[in-house]
PDB file of C-alpha atoms in Angstrom:
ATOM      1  CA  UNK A   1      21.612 100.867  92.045  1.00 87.00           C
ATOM      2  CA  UNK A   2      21.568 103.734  90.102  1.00 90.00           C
ATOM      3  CA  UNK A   3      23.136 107.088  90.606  1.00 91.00           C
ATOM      4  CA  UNK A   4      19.618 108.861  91.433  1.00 89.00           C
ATOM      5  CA  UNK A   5      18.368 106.156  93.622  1.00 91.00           C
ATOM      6  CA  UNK A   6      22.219 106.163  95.767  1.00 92.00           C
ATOM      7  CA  UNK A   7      21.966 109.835  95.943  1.00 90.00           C
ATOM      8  CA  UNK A   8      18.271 109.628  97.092  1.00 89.00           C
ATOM      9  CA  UNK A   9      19.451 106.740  99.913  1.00 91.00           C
ATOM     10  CA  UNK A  10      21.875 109.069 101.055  1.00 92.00           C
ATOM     11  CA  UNK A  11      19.421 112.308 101.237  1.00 88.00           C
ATOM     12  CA  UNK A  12      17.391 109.821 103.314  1.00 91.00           C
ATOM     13  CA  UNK A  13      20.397 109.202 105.711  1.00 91.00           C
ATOM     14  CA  UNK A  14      22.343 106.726 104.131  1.00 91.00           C
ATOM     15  CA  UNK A  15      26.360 107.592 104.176  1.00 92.00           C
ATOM     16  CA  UNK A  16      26.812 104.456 102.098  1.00 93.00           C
ATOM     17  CA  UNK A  17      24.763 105.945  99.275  1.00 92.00           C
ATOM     18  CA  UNK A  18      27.400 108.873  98.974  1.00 92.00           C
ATOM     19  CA  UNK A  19      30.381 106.717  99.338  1.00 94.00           C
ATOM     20  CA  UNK A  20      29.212 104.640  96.626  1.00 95.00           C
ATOM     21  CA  UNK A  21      28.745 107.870  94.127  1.00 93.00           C
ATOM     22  CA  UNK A  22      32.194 109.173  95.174  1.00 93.00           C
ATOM     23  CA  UNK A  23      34.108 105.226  94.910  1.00 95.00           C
ATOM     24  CA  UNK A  24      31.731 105.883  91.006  1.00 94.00           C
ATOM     25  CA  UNK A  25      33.229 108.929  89.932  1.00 93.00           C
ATOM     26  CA  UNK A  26      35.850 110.152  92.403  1.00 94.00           C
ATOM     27  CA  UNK A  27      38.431 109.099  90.360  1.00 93.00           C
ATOM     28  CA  UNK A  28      37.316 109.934  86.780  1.00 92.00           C
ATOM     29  CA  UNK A  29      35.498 113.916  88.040  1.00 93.00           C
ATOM     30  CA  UNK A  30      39.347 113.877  89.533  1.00 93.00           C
ATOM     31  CA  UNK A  31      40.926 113.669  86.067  1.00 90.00           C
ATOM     32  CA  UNK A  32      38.315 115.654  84.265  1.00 89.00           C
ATOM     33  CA  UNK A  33      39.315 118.683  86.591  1.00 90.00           C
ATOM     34  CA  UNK A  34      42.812 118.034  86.533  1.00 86.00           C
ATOM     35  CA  UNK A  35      42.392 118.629  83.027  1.00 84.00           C
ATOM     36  CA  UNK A  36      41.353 122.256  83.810  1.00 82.00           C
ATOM     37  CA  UNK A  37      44.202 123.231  86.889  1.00 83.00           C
ATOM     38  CA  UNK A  38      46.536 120.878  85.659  1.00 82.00           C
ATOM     39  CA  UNK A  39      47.433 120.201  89.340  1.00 85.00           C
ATOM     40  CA  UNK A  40      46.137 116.968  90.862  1.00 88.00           C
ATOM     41  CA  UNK A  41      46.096 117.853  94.347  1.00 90.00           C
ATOM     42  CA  UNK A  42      44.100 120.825  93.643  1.00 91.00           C
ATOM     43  CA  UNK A  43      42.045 118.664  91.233  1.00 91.00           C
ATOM     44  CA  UNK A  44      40.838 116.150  94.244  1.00 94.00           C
ATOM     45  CA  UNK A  45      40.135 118.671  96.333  1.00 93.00           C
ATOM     46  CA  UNK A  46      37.625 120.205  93.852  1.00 94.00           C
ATOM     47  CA  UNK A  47      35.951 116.865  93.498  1.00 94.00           C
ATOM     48  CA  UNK A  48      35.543 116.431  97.040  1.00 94.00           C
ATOM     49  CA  UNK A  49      33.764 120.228  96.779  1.00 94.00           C
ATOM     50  CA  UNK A  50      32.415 119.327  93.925  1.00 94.00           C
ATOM     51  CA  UNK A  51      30.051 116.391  96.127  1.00 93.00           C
ATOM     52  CA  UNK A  52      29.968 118.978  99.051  1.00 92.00           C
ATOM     53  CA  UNK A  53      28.260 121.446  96.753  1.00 92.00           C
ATOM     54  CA  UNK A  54      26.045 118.550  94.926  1.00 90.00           C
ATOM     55  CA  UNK A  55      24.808 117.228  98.454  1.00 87.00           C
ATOM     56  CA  UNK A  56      24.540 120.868  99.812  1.00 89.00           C
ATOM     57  CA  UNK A  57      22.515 121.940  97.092  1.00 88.00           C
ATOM     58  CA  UNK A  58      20.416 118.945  97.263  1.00 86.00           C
ATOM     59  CA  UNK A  59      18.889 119.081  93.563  1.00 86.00           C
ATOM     60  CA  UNK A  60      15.897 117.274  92.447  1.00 85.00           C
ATOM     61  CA  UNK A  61      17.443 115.170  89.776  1.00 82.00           C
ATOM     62  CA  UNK A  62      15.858 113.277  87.192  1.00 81.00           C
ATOM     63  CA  UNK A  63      17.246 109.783  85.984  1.00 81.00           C
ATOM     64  CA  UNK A  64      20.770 109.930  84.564  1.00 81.00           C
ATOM     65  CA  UNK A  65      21.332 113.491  85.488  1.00 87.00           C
ATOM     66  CA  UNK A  66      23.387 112.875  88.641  1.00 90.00           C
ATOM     67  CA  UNK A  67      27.085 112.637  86.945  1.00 90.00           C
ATOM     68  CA  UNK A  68      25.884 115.659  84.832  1.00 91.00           C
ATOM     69  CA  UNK A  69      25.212 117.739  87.432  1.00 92.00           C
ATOM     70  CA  UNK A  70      28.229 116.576  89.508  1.00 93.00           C
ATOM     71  CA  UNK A  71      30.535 117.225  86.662  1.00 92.00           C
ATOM     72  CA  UNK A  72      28.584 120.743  85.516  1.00 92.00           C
ATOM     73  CA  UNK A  73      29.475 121.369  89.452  1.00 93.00           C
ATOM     74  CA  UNK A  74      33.029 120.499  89.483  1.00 93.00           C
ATOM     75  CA  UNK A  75      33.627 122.090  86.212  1.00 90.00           C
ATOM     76  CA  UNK A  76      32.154 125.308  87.546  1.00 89.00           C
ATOM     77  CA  UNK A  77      34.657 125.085  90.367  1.00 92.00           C
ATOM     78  CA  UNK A  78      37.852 124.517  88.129  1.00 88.00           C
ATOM     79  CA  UNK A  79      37.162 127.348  85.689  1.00 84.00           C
ATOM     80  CA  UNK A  80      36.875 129.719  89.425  1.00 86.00           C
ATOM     81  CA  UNK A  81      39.439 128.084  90.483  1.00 83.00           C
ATOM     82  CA  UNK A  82      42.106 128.608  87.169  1.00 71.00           C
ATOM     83  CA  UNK A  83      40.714 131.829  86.791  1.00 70.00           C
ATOM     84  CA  UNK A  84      41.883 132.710  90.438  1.00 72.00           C
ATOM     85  CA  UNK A  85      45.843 130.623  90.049  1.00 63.00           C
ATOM     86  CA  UNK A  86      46.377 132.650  86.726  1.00 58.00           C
ATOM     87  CA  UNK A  87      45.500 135.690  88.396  1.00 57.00           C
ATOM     88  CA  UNK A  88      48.253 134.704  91.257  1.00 51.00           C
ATOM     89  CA  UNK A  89      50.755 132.447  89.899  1.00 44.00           C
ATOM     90  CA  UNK A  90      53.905 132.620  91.427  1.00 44.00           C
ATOM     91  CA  UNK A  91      57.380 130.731  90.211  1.00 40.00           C
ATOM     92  CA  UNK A  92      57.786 127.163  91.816  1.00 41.00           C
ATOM     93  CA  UNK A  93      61.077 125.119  91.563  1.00 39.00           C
ATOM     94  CA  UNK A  94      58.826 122.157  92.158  1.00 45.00           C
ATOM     95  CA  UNK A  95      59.400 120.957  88.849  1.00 40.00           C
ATOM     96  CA  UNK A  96      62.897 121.400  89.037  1.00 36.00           C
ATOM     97  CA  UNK A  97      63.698 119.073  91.923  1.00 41.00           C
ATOM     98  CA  UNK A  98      61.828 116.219  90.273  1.00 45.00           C
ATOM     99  CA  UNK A  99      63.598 112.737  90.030  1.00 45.00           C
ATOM    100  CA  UNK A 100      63.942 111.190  86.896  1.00 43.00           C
ATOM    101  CA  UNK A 101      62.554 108.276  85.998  1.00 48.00           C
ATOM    102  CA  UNK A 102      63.880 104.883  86.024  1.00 48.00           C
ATOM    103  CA  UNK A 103      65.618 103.679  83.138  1.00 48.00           C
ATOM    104  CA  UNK A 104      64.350  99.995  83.417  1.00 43.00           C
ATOM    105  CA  UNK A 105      61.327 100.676  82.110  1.00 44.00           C
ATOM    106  CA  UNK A 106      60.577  97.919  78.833  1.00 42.00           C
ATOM    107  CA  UNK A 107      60.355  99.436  75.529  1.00 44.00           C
ATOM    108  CA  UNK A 108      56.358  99.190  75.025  1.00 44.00           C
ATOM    109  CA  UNK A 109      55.862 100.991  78.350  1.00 44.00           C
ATOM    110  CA  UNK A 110      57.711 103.710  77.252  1.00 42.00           C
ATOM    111  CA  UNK A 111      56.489 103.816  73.588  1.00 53.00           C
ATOM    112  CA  UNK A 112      52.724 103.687  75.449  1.00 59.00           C
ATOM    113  CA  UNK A 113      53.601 106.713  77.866  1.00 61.00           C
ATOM    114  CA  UNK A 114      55.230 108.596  75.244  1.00 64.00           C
ATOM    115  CA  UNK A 115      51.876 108.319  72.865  1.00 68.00           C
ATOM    116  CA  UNK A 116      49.500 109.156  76.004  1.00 71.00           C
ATOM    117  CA  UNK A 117      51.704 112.005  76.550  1.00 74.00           C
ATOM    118  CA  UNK A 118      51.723 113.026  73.313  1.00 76.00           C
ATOM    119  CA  UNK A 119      48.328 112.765  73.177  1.00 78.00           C
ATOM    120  CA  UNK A 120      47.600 114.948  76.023  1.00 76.00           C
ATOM    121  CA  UNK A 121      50.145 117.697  74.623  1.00 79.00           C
ATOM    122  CA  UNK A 122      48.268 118.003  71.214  1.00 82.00           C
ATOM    123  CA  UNK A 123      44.667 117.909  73.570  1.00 83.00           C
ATOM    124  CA  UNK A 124      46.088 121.292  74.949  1.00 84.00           C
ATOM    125  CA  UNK A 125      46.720 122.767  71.454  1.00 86.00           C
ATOM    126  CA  UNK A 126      42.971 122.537  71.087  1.00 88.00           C
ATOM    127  CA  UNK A 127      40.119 124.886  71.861  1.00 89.00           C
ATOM    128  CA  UNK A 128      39.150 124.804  74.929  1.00 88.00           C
ATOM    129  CA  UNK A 129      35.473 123.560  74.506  1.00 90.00           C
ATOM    130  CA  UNK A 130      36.798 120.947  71.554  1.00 91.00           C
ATOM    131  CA  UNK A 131      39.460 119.366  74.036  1.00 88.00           C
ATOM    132  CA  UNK A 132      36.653 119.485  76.541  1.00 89.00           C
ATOM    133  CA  UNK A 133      34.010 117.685  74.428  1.00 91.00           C
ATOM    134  CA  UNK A 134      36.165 115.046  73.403  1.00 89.00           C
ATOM    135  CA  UNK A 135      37.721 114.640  77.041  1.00 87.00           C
ATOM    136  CA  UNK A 136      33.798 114.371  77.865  1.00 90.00           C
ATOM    137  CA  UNK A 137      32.914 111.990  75.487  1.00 89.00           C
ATOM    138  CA  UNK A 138      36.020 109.611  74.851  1.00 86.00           C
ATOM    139  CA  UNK A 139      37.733 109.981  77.882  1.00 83.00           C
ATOM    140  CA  UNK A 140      34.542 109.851  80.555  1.00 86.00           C
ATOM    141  CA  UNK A 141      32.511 107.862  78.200  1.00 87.00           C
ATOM    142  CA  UNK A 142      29.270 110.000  79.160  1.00 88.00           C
ATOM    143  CA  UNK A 143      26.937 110.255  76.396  1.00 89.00           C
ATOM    144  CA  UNK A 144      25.866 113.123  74.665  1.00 88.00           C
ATOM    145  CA  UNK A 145      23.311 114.131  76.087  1.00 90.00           C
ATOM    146  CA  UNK A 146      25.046 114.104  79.294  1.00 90.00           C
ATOM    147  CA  UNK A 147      27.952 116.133  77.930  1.00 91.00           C
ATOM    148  CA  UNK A 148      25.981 118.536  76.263  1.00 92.00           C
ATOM    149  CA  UNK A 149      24.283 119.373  79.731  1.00 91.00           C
ATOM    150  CA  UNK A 150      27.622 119.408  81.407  1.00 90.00           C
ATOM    151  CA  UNK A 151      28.639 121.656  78.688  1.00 92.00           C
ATOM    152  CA  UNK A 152      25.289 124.338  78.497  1.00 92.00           C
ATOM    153  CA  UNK A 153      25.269 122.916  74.673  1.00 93.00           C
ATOM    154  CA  UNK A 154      22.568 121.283  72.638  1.00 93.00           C
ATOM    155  CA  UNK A 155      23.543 118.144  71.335  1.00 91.00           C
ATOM    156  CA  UNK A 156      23.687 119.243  67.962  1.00 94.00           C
ATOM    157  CA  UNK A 157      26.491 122.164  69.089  1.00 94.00           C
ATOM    158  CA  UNK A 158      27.867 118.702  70.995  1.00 93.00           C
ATOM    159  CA  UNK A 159      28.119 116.911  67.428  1.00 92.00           C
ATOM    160  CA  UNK A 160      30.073 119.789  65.980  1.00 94.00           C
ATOM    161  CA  UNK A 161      32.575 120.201  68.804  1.00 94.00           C
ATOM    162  CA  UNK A 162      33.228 116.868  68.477  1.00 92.00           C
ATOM    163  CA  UNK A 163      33.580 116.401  64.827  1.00 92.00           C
ATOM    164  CA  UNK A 164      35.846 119.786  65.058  1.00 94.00           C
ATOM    165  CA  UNK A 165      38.033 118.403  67.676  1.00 91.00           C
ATOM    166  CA  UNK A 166      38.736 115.325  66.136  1.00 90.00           C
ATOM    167  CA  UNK A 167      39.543 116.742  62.883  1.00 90.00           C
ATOM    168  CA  UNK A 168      41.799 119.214  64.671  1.00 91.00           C
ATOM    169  CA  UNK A 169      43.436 116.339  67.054  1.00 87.00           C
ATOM    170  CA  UNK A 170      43.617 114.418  64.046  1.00 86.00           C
ATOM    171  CA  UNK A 171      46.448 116.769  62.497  1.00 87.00           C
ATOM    172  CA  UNK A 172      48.431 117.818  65.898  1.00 84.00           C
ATOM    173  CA  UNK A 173      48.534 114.254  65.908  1.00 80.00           C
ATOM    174  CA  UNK A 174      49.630 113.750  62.557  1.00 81.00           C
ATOM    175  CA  UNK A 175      52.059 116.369  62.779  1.00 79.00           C
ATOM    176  CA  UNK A 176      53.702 114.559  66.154  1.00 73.00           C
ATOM    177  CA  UNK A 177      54.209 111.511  63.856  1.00 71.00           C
ATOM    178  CA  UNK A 178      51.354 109.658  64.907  1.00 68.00           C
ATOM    179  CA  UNK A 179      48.901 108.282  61.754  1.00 66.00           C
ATOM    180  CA  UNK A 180      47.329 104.979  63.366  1.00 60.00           C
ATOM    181  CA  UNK A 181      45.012 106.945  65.649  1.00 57.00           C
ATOM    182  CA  UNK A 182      41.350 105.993  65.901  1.00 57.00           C
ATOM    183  CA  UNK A 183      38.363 107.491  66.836  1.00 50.00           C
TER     184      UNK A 183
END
C-alpha cells in the first residue's frame, strides 16, 4: 500500500495503517533529525512528535506527499528544538565516562567506521542547507521533488544545493585523505 492510502486506513480507524508508516520511516526520519540535535534520544522522540503532529493535523495529502510532509514536520521540530538546547546548554561529563571500544574489531570494520565517520565530520563542515540536501537526497533516497518540498525550495534551488554540496564535500573529503569517493 502506499503511504497516502496507509495514512488514509488509519484516519478511517485503522492503528495498523500508522504502525506501518512509522515501521516505513521511523528509523530513517530518526536519523535525519539526529542529524539536526545530534542526540539520538532526543532525535526519536521528535519522530514520534513528528507522527503525533502529522496525525493531529490530519492534512489532505496528495500522492507521494506523505514522507514530505512528515519530514517538513519533524524538521520543523528539530530546528525548535536546537534552537531551544543552544540557548540552554549546560556541561555534561557524559562523554567523558564513555567506554572504549573493543579492540577486536577486524581491520575492514574499522577502516569502514573510520570513512563513515569521516564522512559525517566533513558533512558538518558544510552549509547547513548543502549538508541537508545531500543528507535528503543520498542518504533518505527521496527524490527531488520530495526534498525540495521538505526543504521550501524549487527543484531548481534543489539542483544547486546539491551540485554545491558535493563539490564542497568533495574537497573536505579530499583534504581528509579520501579521493575514491563517488557520487
Amino acid at each position: 500500500m502506499s503511504d497516502e492510502e496507509l495514512y488514509r486506513a488509519y484516519l478511517a480507524g485503522d492503528e495498523a495503517g500508522l504502525r506501518q508508516l512509522m515501521e516505513r520511516y521511523g528509523d530513517s526520519l530518526t536519523l535525519y533529525l539526529n542529524g539536526y540535535v545530534h542526540d539520538l534520544s532526543d532525535a526519536e522522540d521528535l519522530m514520534v512528535e513528528a507522527f503525533a503532529r502529522t496525525v493531529r493535523a490530519k492534512p489532505k495529502l496528495t500522492e507521494n506527499t506523505f514522507r514530505a510532509y512528515l519530514y517538513k514536520t519533524g524538521r520543523h521540530l528539530a530546528q525548535r528544538f536546537y534552537a531551544w538546547r543552544t540557548r540552554s546548554q549546560t556541561f555534561s561529563f557524559e562523554e567523558l565516562e564513555r567506554e572504549p571500544e573493543s579492540g577486536a574489531l577486524l581491520e575492514t570494520t574499522v577502516t569502514t567506521r573510520d570513512k563513515r565517520r569521516i564522512l559525517h565530520l566533513c558533512m558538518e563542515k558544510l552549509d547547513p542547507a548543502l549538508r541537508e540536501a545531500l543528507w535528503l537526497v543520498y542518504f533518505e533516497g527521496m527524490s527531488y521533488a520530495e526534498s525540495a518540498r521538505v526543504m521550501n525550495k524549487t527543484p531548481k534551488q534543489l539542483d544547486h544545493l546539491l551540485q554545491k554540496g558535493k563539490k564542497l564535500l568533495r574537497e573536505e573529503l579530499e583534504k581528509e585523505g579520501i579521493t575514491d569517493a563517488e557520487y
